[in-house]
Short mmCIF file of C-alpha atoms and ligand atoms in Angstrom, two decimals:
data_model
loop_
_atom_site.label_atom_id
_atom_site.label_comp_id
_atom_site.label_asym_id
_atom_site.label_seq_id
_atom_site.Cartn_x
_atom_site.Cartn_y
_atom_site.Cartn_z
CA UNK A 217 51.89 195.10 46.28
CA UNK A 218 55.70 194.78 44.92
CA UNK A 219 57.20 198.50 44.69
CA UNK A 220 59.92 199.71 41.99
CA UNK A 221 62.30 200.36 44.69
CA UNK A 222 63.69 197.07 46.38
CA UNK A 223 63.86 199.02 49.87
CA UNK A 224 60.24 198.87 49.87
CA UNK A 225 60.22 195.69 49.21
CA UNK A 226 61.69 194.29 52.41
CA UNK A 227 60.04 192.85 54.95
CA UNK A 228 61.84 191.09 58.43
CA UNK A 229 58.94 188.21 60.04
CA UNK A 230 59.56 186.97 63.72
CA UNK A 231 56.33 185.24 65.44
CA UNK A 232 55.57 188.78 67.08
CA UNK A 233 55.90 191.40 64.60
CA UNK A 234 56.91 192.34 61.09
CA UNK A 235 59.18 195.31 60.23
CA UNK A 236 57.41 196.21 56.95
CA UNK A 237 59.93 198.80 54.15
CA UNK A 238 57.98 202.16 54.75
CA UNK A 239 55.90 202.46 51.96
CA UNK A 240 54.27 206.05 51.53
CA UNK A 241 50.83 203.89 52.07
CA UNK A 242 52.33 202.12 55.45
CA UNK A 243 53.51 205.72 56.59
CA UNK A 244 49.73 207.09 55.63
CA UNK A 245 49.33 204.35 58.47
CA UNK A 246 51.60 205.55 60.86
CA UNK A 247 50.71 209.37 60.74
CA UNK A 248 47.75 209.14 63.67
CA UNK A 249 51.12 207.92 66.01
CA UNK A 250 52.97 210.63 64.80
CA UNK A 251 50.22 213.15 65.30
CA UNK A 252 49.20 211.90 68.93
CA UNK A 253 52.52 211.84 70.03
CA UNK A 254 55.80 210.26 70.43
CA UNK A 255 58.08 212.11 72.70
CA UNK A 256 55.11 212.05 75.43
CA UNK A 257 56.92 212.20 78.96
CA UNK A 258 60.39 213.11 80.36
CA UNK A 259 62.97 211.99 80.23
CA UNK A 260 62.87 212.94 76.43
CA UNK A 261 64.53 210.51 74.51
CA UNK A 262 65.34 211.91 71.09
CA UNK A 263 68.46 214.48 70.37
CA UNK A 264 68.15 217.46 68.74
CA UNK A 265 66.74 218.46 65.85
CA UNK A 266 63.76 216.01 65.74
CA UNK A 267 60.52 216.29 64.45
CA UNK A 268 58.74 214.51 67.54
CA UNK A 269 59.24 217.69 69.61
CA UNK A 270 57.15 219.91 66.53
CA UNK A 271 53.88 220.83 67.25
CA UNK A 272 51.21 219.12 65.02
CA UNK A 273 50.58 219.26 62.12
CA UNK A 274 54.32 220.82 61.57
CA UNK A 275 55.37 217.37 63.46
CA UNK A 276 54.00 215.32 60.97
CA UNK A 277 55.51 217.31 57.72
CA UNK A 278 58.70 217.33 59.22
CA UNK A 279 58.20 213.60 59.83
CA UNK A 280 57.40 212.66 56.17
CA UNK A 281 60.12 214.99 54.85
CA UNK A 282 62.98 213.88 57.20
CA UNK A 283 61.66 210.08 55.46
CA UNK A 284 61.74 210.81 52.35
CA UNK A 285 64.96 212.75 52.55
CA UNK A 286 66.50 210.00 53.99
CA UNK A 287 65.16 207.88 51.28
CA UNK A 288 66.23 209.63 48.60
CA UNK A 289 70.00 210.10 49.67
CA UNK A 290 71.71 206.76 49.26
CA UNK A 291 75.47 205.80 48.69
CA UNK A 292 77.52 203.07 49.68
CA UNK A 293 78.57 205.00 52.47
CA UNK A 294 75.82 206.28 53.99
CA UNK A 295 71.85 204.64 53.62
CA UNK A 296 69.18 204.03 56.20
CA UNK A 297 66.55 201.69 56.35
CA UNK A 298 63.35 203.14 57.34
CA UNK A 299 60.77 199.87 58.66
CA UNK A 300 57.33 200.58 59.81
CA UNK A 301 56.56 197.50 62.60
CA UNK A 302 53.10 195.93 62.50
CA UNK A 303 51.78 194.05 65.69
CA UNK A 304 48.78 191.86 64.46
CA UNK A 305 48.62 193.62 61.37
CA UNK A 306 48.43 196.97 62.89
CA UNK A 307 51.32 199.60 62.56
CA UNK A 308 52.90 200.54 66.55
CA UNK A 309 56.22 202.14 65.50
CA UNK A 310 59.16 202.25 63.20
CA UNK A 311 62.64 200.33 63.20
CA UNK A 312 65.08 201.92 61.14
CA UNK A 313 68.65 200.65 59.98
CA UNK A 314 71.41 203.00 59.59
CA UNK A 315 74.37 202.11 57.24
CA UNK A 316 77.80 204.23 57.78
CA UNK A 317 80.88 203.47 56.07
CA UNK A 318 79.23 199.79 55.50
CA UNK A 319 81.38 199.43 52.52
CA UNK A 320 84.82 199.62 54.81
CA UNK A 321 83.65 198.62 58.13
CA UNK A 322 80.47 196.74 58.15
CA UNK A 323 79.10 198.87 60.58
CA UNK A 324 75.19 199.81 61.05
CA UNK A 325 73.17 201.43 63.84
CA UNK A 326 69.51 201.22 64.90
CA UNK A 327 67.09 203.71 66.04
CA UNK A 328 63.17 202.93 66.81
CA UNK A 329 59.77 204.38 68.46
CA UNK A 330 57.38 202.68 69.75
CA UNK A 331 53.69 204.33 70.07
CA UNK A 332 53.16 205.15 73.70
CA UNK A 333 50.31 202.31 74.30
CA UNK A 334 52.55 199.50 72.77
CA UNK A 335 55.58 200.14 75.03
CA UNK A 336 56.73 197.39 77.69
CA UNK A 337 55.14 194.19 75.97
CA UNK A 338 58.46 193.02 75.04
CA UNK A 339 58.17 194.35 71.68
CA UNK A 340 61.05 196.96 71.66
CA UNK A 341 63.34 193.89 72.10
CA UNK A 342 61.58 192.02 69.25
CA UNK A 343 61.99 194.81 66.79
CA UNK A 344 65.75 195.28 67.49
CA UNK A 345 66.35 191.31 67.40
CA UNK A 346 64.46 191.30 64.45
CA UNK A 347 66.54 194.18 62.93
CA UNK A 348 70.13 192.85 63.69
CA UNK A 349 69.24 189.83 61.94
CA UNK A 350 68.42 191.81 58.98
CA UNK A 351 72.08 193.45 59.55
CA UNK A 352 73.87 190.34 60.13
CA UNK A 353 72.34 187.27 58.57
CA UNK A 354 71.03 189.47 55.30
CA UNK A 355 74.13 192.22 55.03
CA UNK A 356 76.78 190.31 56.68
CA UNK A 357 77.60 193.41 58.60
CA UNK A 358 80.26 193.17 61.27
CA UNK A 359 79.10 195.35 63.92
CA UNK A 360 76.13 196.95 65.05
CA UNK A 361 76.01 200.05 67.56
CA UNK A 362 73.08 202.07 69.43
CA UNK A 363 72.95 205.22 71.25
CA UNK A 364 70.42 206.44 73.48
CA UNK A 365 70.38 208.50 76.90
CA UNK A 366 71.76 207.78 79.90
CA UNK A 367 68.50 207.85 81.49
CA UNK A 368 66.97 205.99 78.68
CA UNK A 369 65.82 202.74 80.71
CA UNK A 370 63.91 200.87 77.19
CA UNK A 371 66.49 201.58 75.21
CA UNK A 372 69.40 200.90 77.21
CA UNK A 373 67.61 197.67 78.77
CA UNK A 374 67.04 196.59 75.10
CA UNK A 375 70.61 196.33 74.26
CA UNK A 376 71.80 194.79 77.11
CA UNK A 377 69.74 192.22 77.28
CA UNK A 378 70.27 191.40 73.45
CA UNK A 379 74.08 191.22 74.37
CA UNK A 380 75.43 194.73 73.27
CA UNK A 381 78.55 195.71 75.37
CA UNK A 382 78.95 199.06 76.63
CA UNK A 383 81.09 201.19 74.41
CA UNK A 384 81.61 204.66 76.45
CA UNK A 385 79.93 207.46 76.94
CA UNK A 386 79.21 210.81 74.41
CA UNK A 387 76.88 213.90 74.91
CA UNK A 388 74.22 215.58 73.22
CA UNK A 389 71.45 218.00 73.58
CA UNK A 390 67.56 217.32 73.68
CA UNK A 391 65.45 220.21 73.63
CA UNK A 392 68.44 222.36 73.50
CA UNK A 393 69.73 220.68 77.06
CA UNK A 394 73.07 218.88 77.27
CA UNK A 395 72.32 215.32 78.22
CA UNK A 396 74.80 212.27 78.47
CA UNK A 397 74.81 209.28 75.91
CA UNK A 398 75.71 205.74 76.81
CA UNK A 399 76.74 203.75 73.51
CA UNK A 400 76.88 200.37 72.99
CA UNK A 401 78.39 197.67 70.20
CA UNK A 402 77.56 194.52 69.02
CA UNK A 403 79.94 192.49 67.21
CA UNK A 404 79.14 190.06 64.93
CA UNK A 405 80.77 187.53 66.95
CA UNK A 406 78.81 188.41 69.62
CA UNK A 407 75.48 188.04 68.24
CA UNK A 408 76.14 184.89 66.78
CA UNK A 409 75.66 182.89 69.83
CA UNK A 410 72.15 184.35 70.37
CA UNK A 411 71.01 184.21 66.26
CA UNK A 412 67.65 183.30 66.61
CA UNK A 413 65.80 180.33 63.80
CA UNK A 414 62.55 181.83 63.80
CA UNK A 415 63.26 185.54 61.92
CA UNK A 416 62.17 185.38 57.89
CA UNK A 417 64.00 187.83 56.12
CA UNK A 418 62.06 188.50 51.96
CA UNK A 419 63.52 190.84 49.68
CA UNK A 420 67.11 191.15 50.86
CA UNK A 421 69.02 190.34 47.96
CA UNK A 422 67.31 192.45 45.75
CA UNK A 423 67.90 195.09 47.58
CA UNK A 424 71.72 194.44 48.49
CA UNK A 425 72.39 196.64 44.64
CA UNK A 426 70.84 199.46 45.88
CA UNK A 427 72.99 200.07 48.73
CA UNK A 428 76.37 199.19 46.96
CA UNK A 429 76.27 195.84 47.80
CA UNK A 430 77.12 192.78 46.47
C1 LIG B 128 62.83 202.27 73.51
C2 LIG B 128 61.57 201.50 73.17
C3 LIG B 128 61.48 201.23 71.67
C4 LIG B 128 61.68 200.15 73.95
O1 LIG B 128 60.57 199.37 73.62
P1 LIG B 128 59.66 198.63 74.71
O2 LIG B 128 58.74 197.75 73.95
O3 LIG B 128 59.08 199.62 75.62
O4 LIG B 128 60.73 197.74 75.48
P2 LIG B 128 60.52 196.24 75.99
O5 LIG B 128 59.12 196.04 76.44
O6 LIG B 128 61.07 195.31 74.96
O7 LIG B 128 61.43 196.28 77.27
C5 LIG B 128 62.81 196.07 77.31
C6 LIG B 128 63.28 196.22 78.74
O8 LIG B 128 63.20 197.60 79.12
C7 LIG B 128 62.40 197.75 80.27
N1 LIG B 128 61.72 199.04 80.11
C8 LIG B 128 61.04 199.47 79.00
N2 LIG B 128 60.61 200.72 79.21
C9 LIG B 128 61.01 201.09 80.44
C10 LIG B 128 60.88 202.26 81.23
N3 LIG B 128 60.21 203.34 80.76
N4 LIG B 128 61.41 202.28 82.47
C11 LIG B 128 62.08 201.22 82.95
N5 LIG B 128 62.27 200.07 82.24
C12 LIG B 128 61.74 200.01 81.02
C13 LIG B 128 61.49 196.56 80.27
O9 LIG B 128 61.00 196.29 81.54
C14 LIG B 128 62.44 195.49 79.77
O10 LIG B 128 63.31 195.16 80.83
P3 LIG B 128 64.01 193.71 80.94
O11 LIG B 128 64.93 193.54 79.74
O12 LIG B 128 64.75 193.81 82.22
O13 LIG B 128 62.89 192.73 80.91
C15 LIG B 128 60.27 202.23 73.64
O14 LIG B 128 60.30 202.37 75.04
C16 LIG B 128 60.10 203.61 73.02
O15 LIG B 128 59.55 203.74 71.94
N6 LIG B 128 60.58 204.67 73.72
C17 LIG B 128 60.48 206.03 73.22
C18 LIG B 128 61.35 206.25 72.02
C19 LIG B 128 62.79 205.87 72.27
O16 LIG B 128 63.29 205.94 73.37
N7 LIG B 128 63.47 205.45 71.21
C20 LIG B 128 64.86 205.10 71.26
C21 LIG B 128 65.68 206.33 71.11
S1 LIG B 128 67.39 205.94 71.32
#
């Protein structure tokens, strides 16, 4: 099906997994994850306020709304991405891509979930190699940062091993606790080395209006 709305529309292939634009039927999809549980053991991952930490069914509204919200407030300065990721068809997670200031500085940030029982296959990587070549080779973007807790072994694995320097330290709370950050950047120069030839990005340029772009 071809949406109105180009976002919707786009769709990142590598051999593994496709990041699919969260349609309202692909995030029908998603909702058992949501409901069964994201944010399932300690160390939590997610700063406050998230819906993960809700109780059902309050977890899933908030979900939906915090989507759609998102969706529905876009500028040149400010947009995000929202990608539900399909493993053999079926949905496992989401892969989202945050524009800030993209107009001035080129700059994006990440953030993903994976459902519990699809963790540590190798598939976190895949999504966030698959979602920086979105960023670079589709938007040109210049530099690509991601955040996650110290103690945040997936995450923080991830971008190291996709070349991400470290890029100090910040705090925040989760579940109303103060917890340390670790950031990390990606330059476009520093990507470059590692592009990969086997990532199919559809729907990009039709898309690059709605954002401010081109
Ligand atoms: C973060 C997340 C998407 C990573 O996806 P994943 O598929 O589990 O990660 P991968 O299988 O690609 O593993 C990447 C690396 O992390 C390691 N790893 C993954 N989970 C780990 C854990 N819980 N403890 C220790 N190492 C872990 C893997 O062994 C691998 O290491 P390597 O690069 O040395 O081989 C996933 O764990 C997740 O959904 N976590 C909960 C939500 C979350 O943290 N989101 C990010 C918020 S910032």
């Amino acid at each position: 099906m071809t949406h109105t709305y180009p976002p919707l529309n786009v769709t990142v292939r590598t051999p593994r997994l496709t990041l699919a634009g969260a349609s309202d039927e692909l995030l029908e999809q998603v909702v058992p994850l949501v409901r069964a549980g994201i944010a399932d053991t300690q160390p939590w991952p997610f700063d406050d306020p998230i819906s993960f930490y809700a109780d059902s069914p309050d977890r899933e509204w908030q979900w939906l709304r915090g989507i759609w919200r998102g969706r529905g407030t876009v500028t040149p300065q400010k947009w995000r991405l929202y990608f539900v990721v399909l493993a053999d068809g079926e949905p496992v997670g989401m892969q989202d891509l945050v524009g800030r200031d993209f107009d001035r500085f080129g700059t994006v940030s990440s953030f993903s979930w994976l459902a519990p029982a699809a963790r540590r296959q190798g598939l976190g990587r895949e999504m966030r190699a698959a979602i920086l070549h979105l960023a670079f080779a589709g938007l040109d973007a210049r530099e690509a940062g991601s955040d996650a807790f110290a103690d945040n072994e997936g995450s923080n694995r991830v971008s190291r091993a996709l070349g991400y320097q470290l890029n100090g330290t910040d705090w925040d709370t989760r579940r109303g606790e103060p917890a340390l950050i670790q950031r990390w950047r990606l330059t476009r120069e520093q990507w470059q080395p590692g592009r990969r030839d086997d990532i199919e990005l559809t729907g990009v340029k039709q898309c690059l209006p709605v954002l401010g772009l081109g």
